[in-house]
Amino acid sequence: MQRLGPSLWTWDSSWQQAPATSLPLGVQKILLGSAFTSKIKVVLNQGPKKEILVLLPLGVSSLLNLWVQLQGCLFLGTFPAFILLFYLVFYGFLTAMFTLTMWVMLQTVSDHTPKYQDRLATPGLMIRPKTENLDVIVNVSDTESWDQHVQKLNKFLEPYNDSIQAQKNDVCRPGRYYEQPDNGVLNYPKRACQFNRTQLGDCSGIGDPTHYGYSTGQPCVFIKMNRVINFYAGANQSMNVTCVGKRDEDAENLGSFVMFPANGNIDLMYFPYYGKKFHVNYTQPLVAVKFLNVTPNVEVNVECRINAANIATDDERDKFAGRVAFKLRINKT
């Protein structure tokens, strides 16, 4: 080992025959190469103090003998690589363990039916056109005020077109659930019952110059029940949707209205719902409400709820359980 400067050392091949070599402790790097084939005594010399470290040939055992010295640290040229290797192995092990855990968990999960459902005991209702604050405001003389509602309804009702329903869904027997059990063999995909757009009558929007009644101040609002997997709505009894004004003054200002299908009926044949992947072409039943003579320039609070044997609608902690409330305002000048 030859010294080239204050802190630089070079390797002398004859050094490996020497029994021991002294280095100042301030020089904290010793280059180890494959030439080391036997134990080497390295003497760290700093003034009167001497520390002797026996280094084994470069390998796992020698790397494990790297310890902090009394008055400094001995860093080998391969030490940063050792740290990198350690963290690569460590994080590689964590990644492999996480991947294995996820794989084992996924083996217990079905692609079609959720294993655990955080479903509510009571499905909620929602309206279309859907607005941020559930308020339907129509300015009859201003086309832009209601054209956005019309565009939303056109897109929403497109899957209900009779031609699409006839192509994708079945004609089912009314008044009974359309059950499709697997019976030990995966029955996929499930068939859905037809709900044709023409069932919505004056609110179907088919050949309608009034644009769902929005251009004449007699708007249609659509009520739909949220989907709940394997839920038998109605408990094998008929059910329907009704709408009222929330307060006495709202009831007076609401005026008369008609519902489609008649009486707001929802048939049992659209249940149960088996999930998005099983029921690929499922279209949930709708109830359309056409408001005929709402008092103009007055905000009216409307509440619609479903009347079914197994759907509670009186839970004050959940305003959407089996019901939905919205505001309706028809502005006329």
Short mmCIF file of C-alpha atoms in Angstrom, two decimals:
data_model
loop_
_atom_site.label_atom_id
_atom_site.label_comp_id
_atom_site.label_asym_id
_atom_site.label_seq_id
_atom_site.Cartn_x
_atom_site.Cartn_y
_atom_site.Cartn_z
CA MET A 1 0.00 0.00 0.00
CA GLN A 2 1.60 3.26 -1.09
CA ARG A 3 0.53 6.73 -0.04
CA LEU A 4 0.08 9.22 -2.87
CA GLY A 5 -1.15 12.19 -0.91
CA PRO A 6 -2.65 13.32 2.37
CA SER A 7 -5.68 11.08 2.01
CA LEU A 8 -5.01 8.90 -1.04
CA TRP A 9 -3.66 5.35 -0.99
CA THR A 10 -2.83 2.94 -3.78
CA TRP A 11 -2.65 -0.85 -3.80
CA ASP A 12 0.64 -2.62 -3.84
CA SER A 13 0.37 -6.24 -4.89
CA SER A 14 3.19 -7.16 -2.52
CA TRP A 15 1.04 -5.99 0.39
CA GLN A 16 -0.97 -9.18 0.47
CA GLN A 17 2.12 -11.07 1.66
CA ALA A 18 2.63 -8.69 4.56
CA PRO A 19 1.28 -9.88 7.90
CA ALA A 20 -0.23 -6.50 8.75
CA THR A 21 -0.44 -2.98 7.37
CA SER A 22 -1.00 0.28 9.27
CA LEU A 23 -3.39 2.97 7.98
CA PRO A 24 -4.27 6.27 9.60
CA LEU A 25 -7.82 6.16 10.94
CA GLY A 26 -8.66 9.32 9.01
CA VAL A 27 -8.35 7.32 5.81
CA GLN A 28 -11.70 5.52 6.04
CA LYS A 29 -11.77 3.66 2.75
CA ILE A 30 -10.04 0.36 2.04
CA LEU A 31 -10.50 -1.16 -1.36
CA LEU A 32 -11.03 -4.89 -1.27
CA GLY A 33 -10.73 -6.92 -4.44
CA SER A 34 -10.95 -10.50 -5.46
CA ALA A 35 -7.21 -10.79 -4.84
CA PHE A 36 -7.94 -11.34 -1.15
CA THR A 37 -7.85 -15.04 -0.63
CA SER A 38 -6.82 -15.18 3.02
CA LYS A 39 -7.36 -13.26 6.22
CA ILE A 40 -5.73 -9.81 6.36
CA LYS A 41 -4.79 -7.85 9.42
CA VAL A 42 -5.46 -4.12 9.03
CA VAL A 43 -4.01 -1.92 11.70
CA LEU A 44 -5.75 1.43 12.16
CA ASN A 45 -3.17 3.82 13.44
CA GLN A 46 -3.96 7.20 14.93
CA GLY A 47 -1.17 8.49 17.03
CA PRO A 48 -0.50 6.27 19.99
CA LYS A 49 -3.75 4.34 19.52
CA LYS A 50 -3.95 1.27 17.39
CA GLU A 51 -7.00 -0.80 16.50
CA ILE A 52 -6.57 -4.11 14.71
CA LEU A 53 -9.39 -5.40 12.50
CA VAL A 54 -9.15 -8.82 10.90
CA LEU A 55 -10.93 -8.83 7.54
CA LEU A 56 -12.06 -12.08 5.95
CA PRO A 57 -12.13 -12.57 2.16
CA LEU A 58 -14.80 -10.48 0.49
CA GLY A 59 -18.15 -12.15 1.03
CA VAL A 60 -21.21 -12.20 3.26
CA SER A 61 -19.21 -12.98 6.40
CA SER A 62 -16.78 -10.14 5.81
CA LEU A 63 -19.58 -7.67 5.19
CA LEU A 64 -21.20 -8.65 8.48
CA ASN A 65 -17.96 -7.75 10.31
CA LEU A 66 -18.26 -4.05 9.42
CA TRP A 67 -18.70 -2.33 12.76
CA VAL A 68 -18.36 1.23 13.95
CA GLN A 69 -14.84 1.76 15.31
CA LEU A 70 -13.99 3.64 18.49
CA GLN A 71 -12.77 6.83 16.82
CA GLY A 72 -14.29 6.58 13.34
CA CYS A 73 -16.06 4.33 10.88
CA LEU A 74 -14.40 1.93 8.50
CA PHE A 75 -16.19 2.11 5.17
CA LEU A 76 -15.37 -0.42 2.51
CA GLY A 77 -15.72 0.46 -1.08
CA THR A 78 -18.53 -2.12 -1.37
CA PHE A 79 -20.47 -0.81 1.66
CA PRO A 80 -22.91 1.47 -0.29
CA ALA A 81 -23.68 -1.47 -2.56
CA PHE A 82 -24.33 -3.59 0.52
CA ILE A 83 -26.86 -1.04 1.81
CA LEU A 84 -28.55 -0.95 -1.60
CA LEU A 85 -28.64 -4.74 -1.75
CA PHE A 86 -30.14 -4.89 1.74
CA TYR A 87 -33.01 -2.57 0.89
CA LEU A 88 -33.62 -4.27 -2.44
CA VAL A 89 -33.98 -7.62 -0.69
CA PHE A 90 -36.04 -6.11 2.13
CA TYR A 91 -38.57 -4.30 -0.06
CA GLY A 92 -38.59 -7.16 -2.54
CA PHE A 93 -39.64 -9.46 0.30
CA LEU A 94 -42.39 -7.06 1.39
CA THR A 95 -43.65 -6.77 -2.19
CA ALA A 96 -43.70 -10.53 -2.64
CA MET A 97 -45.53 -11.03 0.66
CA PHE A 98 -48.11 -8.35 -0.24
CA THR A 99 -48.63 -9.85 -3.71
CA LEU A 100 -49.09 -13.32 -2.25
CA THR A 101 -51.59 -12.02 0.31
CA MET A 102 -53.63 -10.24 -2.37
CA TRP A 103 -53.60 -13.33 -4.59
CA VAL A 104 -54.86 -15.54 -1.77
CA MET A 105 -57.60 -13.05 -0.93
CA LEU A 106 -58.72 -12.75 -4.57
CA GLN A 107 -59.18 -16.52 -4.73
CA THR A 108 -62.03 -16.15 -2.23
CA VAL A 109 -63.81 -13.33 -4.10
CA SER A 110 -66.35 -13.89 -6.87
CA ASP A 111 -66.13 -11.86 -10.06
CA HIS A 112 -69.92 -11.62 -10.20
CA THR A 113 -71.33 -11.44 -6.69
CA PRO A 114 -69.83 -9.36 -3.86
CA LYS A 115 -68.85 -11.47 -0.86
CA TYR A 116 -69.69 -8.71 1.61
CA GLN A 117 -72.41 -6.13 0.91
CA ASP A 118 -72.70 -2.90 2.86
CA ARG A 119 -76.19 -2.55 1.51
CA LEU A 120 -78.95 -0.64 3.27
CA ALA A 121 -81.99 -2.51 4.45
CA THR A 122 -84.10 -0.08 2.45
CA PRO A 123 -83.26 1.01 -1.13
CA GLY A 124 -83.43 4.70 -1.91
CA LEU A 125 -85.20 6.62 -4.66
CA MET A 126 -83.73 9.13 -7.08
CA ILE A 127 -85.08 11.46 -9.75
CA ARG A 128 -84.22 12.21 -13.34
CA PRO A 129 -83.26 14.72 -14.58
CA LYS A 130 -80.67 14.66 -11.85
CA THR A 131 -79.54 18.05 -10.60
CA GLU A 132 -76.99 19.01 -7.99
CA ASN A 133 -79.53 20.12 -5.38
CA LEU A 134 -82.46 18.00 -6.59
CA ASP A 135 -84.31 21.03 -7.87
CA VAL A 136 -86.10 21.13 -11.21
CA ILE A 137 -86.39 24.74 -12.36
CA VAL A 138 -88.05 25.53 -15.67
CA ASN A 139 -88.31 28.94 -17.32
CA VAL A 140 -90.84 28.37 -20.07
CA SER A 141 -89.79 31.38 -22.15
CA ASP A 142 -86.07 30.57 -21.87
CA THR A 143 -85.18 27.49 -23.89
CA GLU A 144 -81.73 27.20 -22.37
CA SER A 145 -83.18 26.83 -18.86
CA TRP A 146 -84.82 23.50 -19.70
CA ASP A 147 -82.90 22.25 -22.74
CA GLN A 148 -80.22 20.78 -20.48
CA HIS A 149 -82.90 18.71 -18.74
CA VAL A 150 -84.19 17.47 -22.08
CA GLN A 151 -80.72 16.41 -23.21
CA LYS A 152 -80.16 14.49 -19.97
CA LEU A 153 -83.48 12.70 -20.33
CA ASN A 154 -82.81 11.77 -23.95
CA LYS A 155 -79.55 10.09 -22.94
CA PHE A 156 -81.08 8.47 -19.87
CA LEU A 157 -84.02 6.94 -21.74
CA GLU A 158 -82.10 5.72 -24.78
CA PRO A 159 -81.56 2.16 -23.39
CA TYR A 160 -85.34 1.95 -22.86
CA ASN A 161 -86.12 2.25 -26.56
CA ASP A 162 -88.49 -0.54 -27.59
CA SER A 163 -86.14 -1.79 -30.31
CA ILE A 164 -83.22 -2.14 -27.88
CA GLN A 165 -85.39 -3.81 -25.25
CA ALA A 166 -86.75 -6.32 -27.76
CA GLN A 167 -83.24 -7.16 -28.91
CA LYS A 168 -81.62 -7.59 -25.48
CA ASN A 169 -84.30 -8.43 -22.92
CA ASP A 170 -87.12 -10.92 -22.37
CA VAL A 171 -90.88 -10.56 -22.32
CA CYS A 172 -91.67 -11.67 -18.78
CA ARG A 173 -94.79 -12.74 -16.99
CA PRO A 174 -96.11 -9.84 -14.86
CA GLY A 175 -96.85 -10.16 -11.17
CA ARG A 176 -94.06 -12.61 -10.28
CA TYR A 177 -90.34 -12.45 -9.63
CA TYR A 178 -88.04 -13.34 -12.49
CA GLU A 179 -85.72 -15.69 -10.64
CA GLN A 180 -82.74 -17.26 -12.38
CA PRO A 181 -80.93 -19.53 -9.88
CA ASP A 182 -77.58 -21.10 -10.69
CA ASN A 183 -78.47 -24.58 -9.37
CA GLY A 184 -74.83 -25.52 -8.98
CA VAL A 185 -73.90 -24.27 -12.47
CA LEU A 186 -73.05 -20.62 -13.16
CA ASN A 187 -76.04 -19.12 -14.97
CA TYR A 188 -74.37 -16.21 -16.71
CA PRO A 189 -75.37 -13.76 -18.01
CA LYS A 190 -78.76 -13.32 -16.42
CA ARG A 191 -81.63 -12.22 -18.61
CA ALA A 192 -83.59 -9.07 -17.81
CA CYS A 193 -87.24 -8.22 -18.35
CA GLN A 194 -88.27 -5.63 -20.89
CA PHE A 195 -89.21 -2.16 -19.74
CA ASN A 196 -90.23 -0.38 -22.91
CA ARG A 197 -90.05 3.36 -23.30
CA THR A 198 -93.61 3.44 -24.62
CA GLN A 199 -94.81 2.41 -21.15
CA LEU A 200 -94.03 5.97 -20.07
CA GLY A 201 -96.92 7.35 -22.13
CA ASP A 202 -96.87 11.15 -22.46
CA CYS A 203 -93.48 11.22 -20.75
CA SER A 204 -91.78 8.86 -23.22
CA GLY A 205 -90.49 11.76 -25.30
CA ILE A 206 -91.20 9.82 -28.49
CA GLY A 207 -92.42 12.23 -31.17
CA ASP A 208 -93.11 14.76 -28.43
CA PRO A 209 -92.94 18.39 -29.63
CA THR A 210 -93.25 19.60 -26.02
CA HIS A 211 -89.91 18.01 -25.04
CA TYR A 212 -91.23 16.01 -22.07
CA GLY A 213 -93.55 18.92 -21.33
CA TYR A 214 -90.76 21.33 -20.43
CA SER A 215 -91.54 23.77 -23.21
CA THR A 216 -95.15 24.12 -22.01
CA GLY A 217 -94.58 24.24 -18.26
CA GLN A 218 -95.85 20.67 -17.70
CA PRO A 219 -92.57 18.86 -17.01
CA CYS A 220 -92.06 15.14 -16.54
CA VAL A 221 -89.92 13.93 -13.65
CA PHE A 222 -88.81 10.30 -13.55
CA ILE A 223 -88.55 8.28 -10.34
CA LYS A 224 -86.28 5.26 -10.11
CA MET A 225 -85.41 2.92 -7.26
CA ASN A 226 -81.74 2.26 -6.57
CA ARG A 227 -80.49 -1.21 -7.35
CA VAL A 228 -79.90 -3.66 -4.50
CA ILE A 229 -78.46 -7.08 -5.31
CA ASN A 230 -80.73 -10.04 -4.54
CA PHE A 231 -83.41 -7.81 -3.04
CA TYR A 232 -86.99 -9.01 -3.49
CA ALA A 233 -88.83 -5.70 -3.50
CA GLY A 234 -92.46 -5.82 -2.46
CA ALA A 235 -92.23 -9.12 -0.57
CA ASN A 236 -94.30 -10.78 -3.31
CA GLN A 237 -96.98 -8.06 -3.14
CA SER A 238 -97.82 -5.23 -5.54
CA MET A 239 -96.13 -1.88 -5.03
CA ASN A 240 -96.37 1.62 -6.44
CA VAL A 241 -94.97 5.15 -6.17
CA THR A 242 -96.99 8.12 -4.87
CA CYS A 243 -96.10 11.82 -4.81
CA VAL A 244 -97.43 14.62 -2.61
CA GLY A 245 -96.61 18.17 -1.58
CA LYS A 246 -94.55 18.12 1.61
CA ARG A 247 -96.58 20.87 3.31
CA ASP A 248 -100.14 22.09 2.97
CA GLU A 249 -99.14 25.06 0.84
CA ASP A 250 -97.04 22.78 -1.36
CA ALA A 251 -100.03 20.49 -1.88
CA GLU A 252 -102.10 23.45 -3.06
CA ASN A 253 -99.41 24.77 -5.40
CA LEU A 254 -98.55 21.34 -6.79
CA GLY A 255 -101.85 20.97 -8.63
CA SER A 256 -102.74 17.78 -10.48
CA PHE A 257 -100.45 15.26 -12.13
CA VAL A 258 -100.55 11.94 -13.95
CA MET A 259 -98.23 8.97 -13.55
CA PHE A 260 -96.86 6.39 -16.00
CA PRO A 261 -97.25 3.44 -15.78
CA ALA A 262 -100.74 3.92 -14.40
CA ASN A 263 -100.90 4.59 -10.66
CA GLY A 264 -97.11 4.52 -10.49
CA ASN A 265 -97.03 0.74 -10.43
CA ILE A 266 -93.73 -1.17 -10.32
CA ASP A 267 -94.01 -4.82 -11.30
CA LEU A 268 -92.34 -7.66 -9.42
CA MET A 269 -90.87 -9.13 -12.58
CA TYR A 270 -87.98 -6.62 -12.49
CA PHE A 271 -86.64 -8.24 -9.32
CA PRO A 272 -84.35 -9.59 -8.06
CA TYR A 273 -81.36 -7.74 -9.45
CA TYR A 274 -78.27 -9.96 -9.67
CA GLY A 275 -75.51 -7.38 -10.06
CA LYS A 276 -73.86 -5.42 -12.83
CA LYS A 277 -71.78 -8.30 -14.22
CA PHE A 278 -74.56 -10.87 -14.04
CA HIS A 279 -77.40 -8.60 -15.25
CA VAL A 280 -75.56 -7.10 -18.17
CA ASN A 281 -78.59 -5.55 -19.91
CA TYR A 282 -80.70 -4.84 -16.84
CA THR A 283 -82.83 -1.69 -17.05
CA GLN A 284 -84.56 -0.83 -13.82
CA PRO A 285 -88.26 0.08 -13.85
CA LEU A 286 -89.26 3.74 -13.89
CA VAL A 287 -92.23 5.82 -12.85
CA ALA A 288 -92.84 9.07 -14.73
CA VAL A 289 -94.76 11.93 -13.12
CA LYS A 290 -96.18 14.64 -15.38
CA PHE A 291 -97.12 17.79 -13.48
CA LEU A 292 -100.01 19.47 -15.27
CA ASN A 293 -100.74 22.76 -13.53
CA VAL A 294 -98.10 23.71 -10.99
CA THR A 295 -98.62 27.23 -9.64
CA PRO A 296 -96.15 29.35 -11.61
CA ASN A 297 -93.32 31.37 -10.07
CA VAL A 298 -93.60 29.47 -6.78
CA GLU A 299 -91.17 26.92 -5.38
CA VAL A 300 -92.98 23.67 -4.57
CA ASN A 301 -91.51 20.94 -2.34
CA VAL A 302 -92.46 17.50 -3.62
CA GLU A 303 -91.91 14.14 -1.96
CA CYS A 304 -92.31 10.81 -3.73
CA ARG A 305 -92.15 7.47 -1.94
CA ILE A 306 -92.58 3.83 -2.76
CA ASN A 307 -95.35 1.84 -1.11
CA ALA A 308 -94.06 -1.70 -0.61
CA ALA A 309 -94.46 -4.25 2.16
CA ASN A 310 -90.74 -4.60 2.84
CA ILE A 311 -89.55 -1.02 2.23
CA ALA A 312 -89.76 1.39 5.17
CA THR A 313 -90.17 5.06 4.32
CA ASP A 314 -90.47 6.68 7.76
CA ASP A 315 -86.84 6.66 8.89
CA GLU A 316 -86.06 10.29 9.75
CA ARG A 317 -82.34 9.52 9.91
CA ASP A 318 -82.29 8.66 6.21
CA LYS A 319 -84.17 11.09 3.99
CA PHE A 320 -83.68 8.88 0.92
CA ALA A 321 -84.83 5.55 2.38
CA GLY A 322 -87.67 4.52 0.11
CA ARG A 323 -88.39 8.14 -0.82
CA VAL A 324 -86.98 11.23 -2.46
CA ALA A 325 -87.75 14.93 -2.01
CA PHE A 326 -87.12 17.58 -4.63
CA LYS A 327 -88.07 21.14 -5.49
CA LEU A 328 -90.10 22.09 -8.53
CA ARG A 329 -90.46 25.60 -9.88
CA ILE A 330 -92.12 26.72 -13.14
CA ASN A 331 -91.30 30.30 -14.07
CA LYS A 332 -93.63 32.10 -16.45
CA THR A 333 -93.64 35.74 -17.50
#
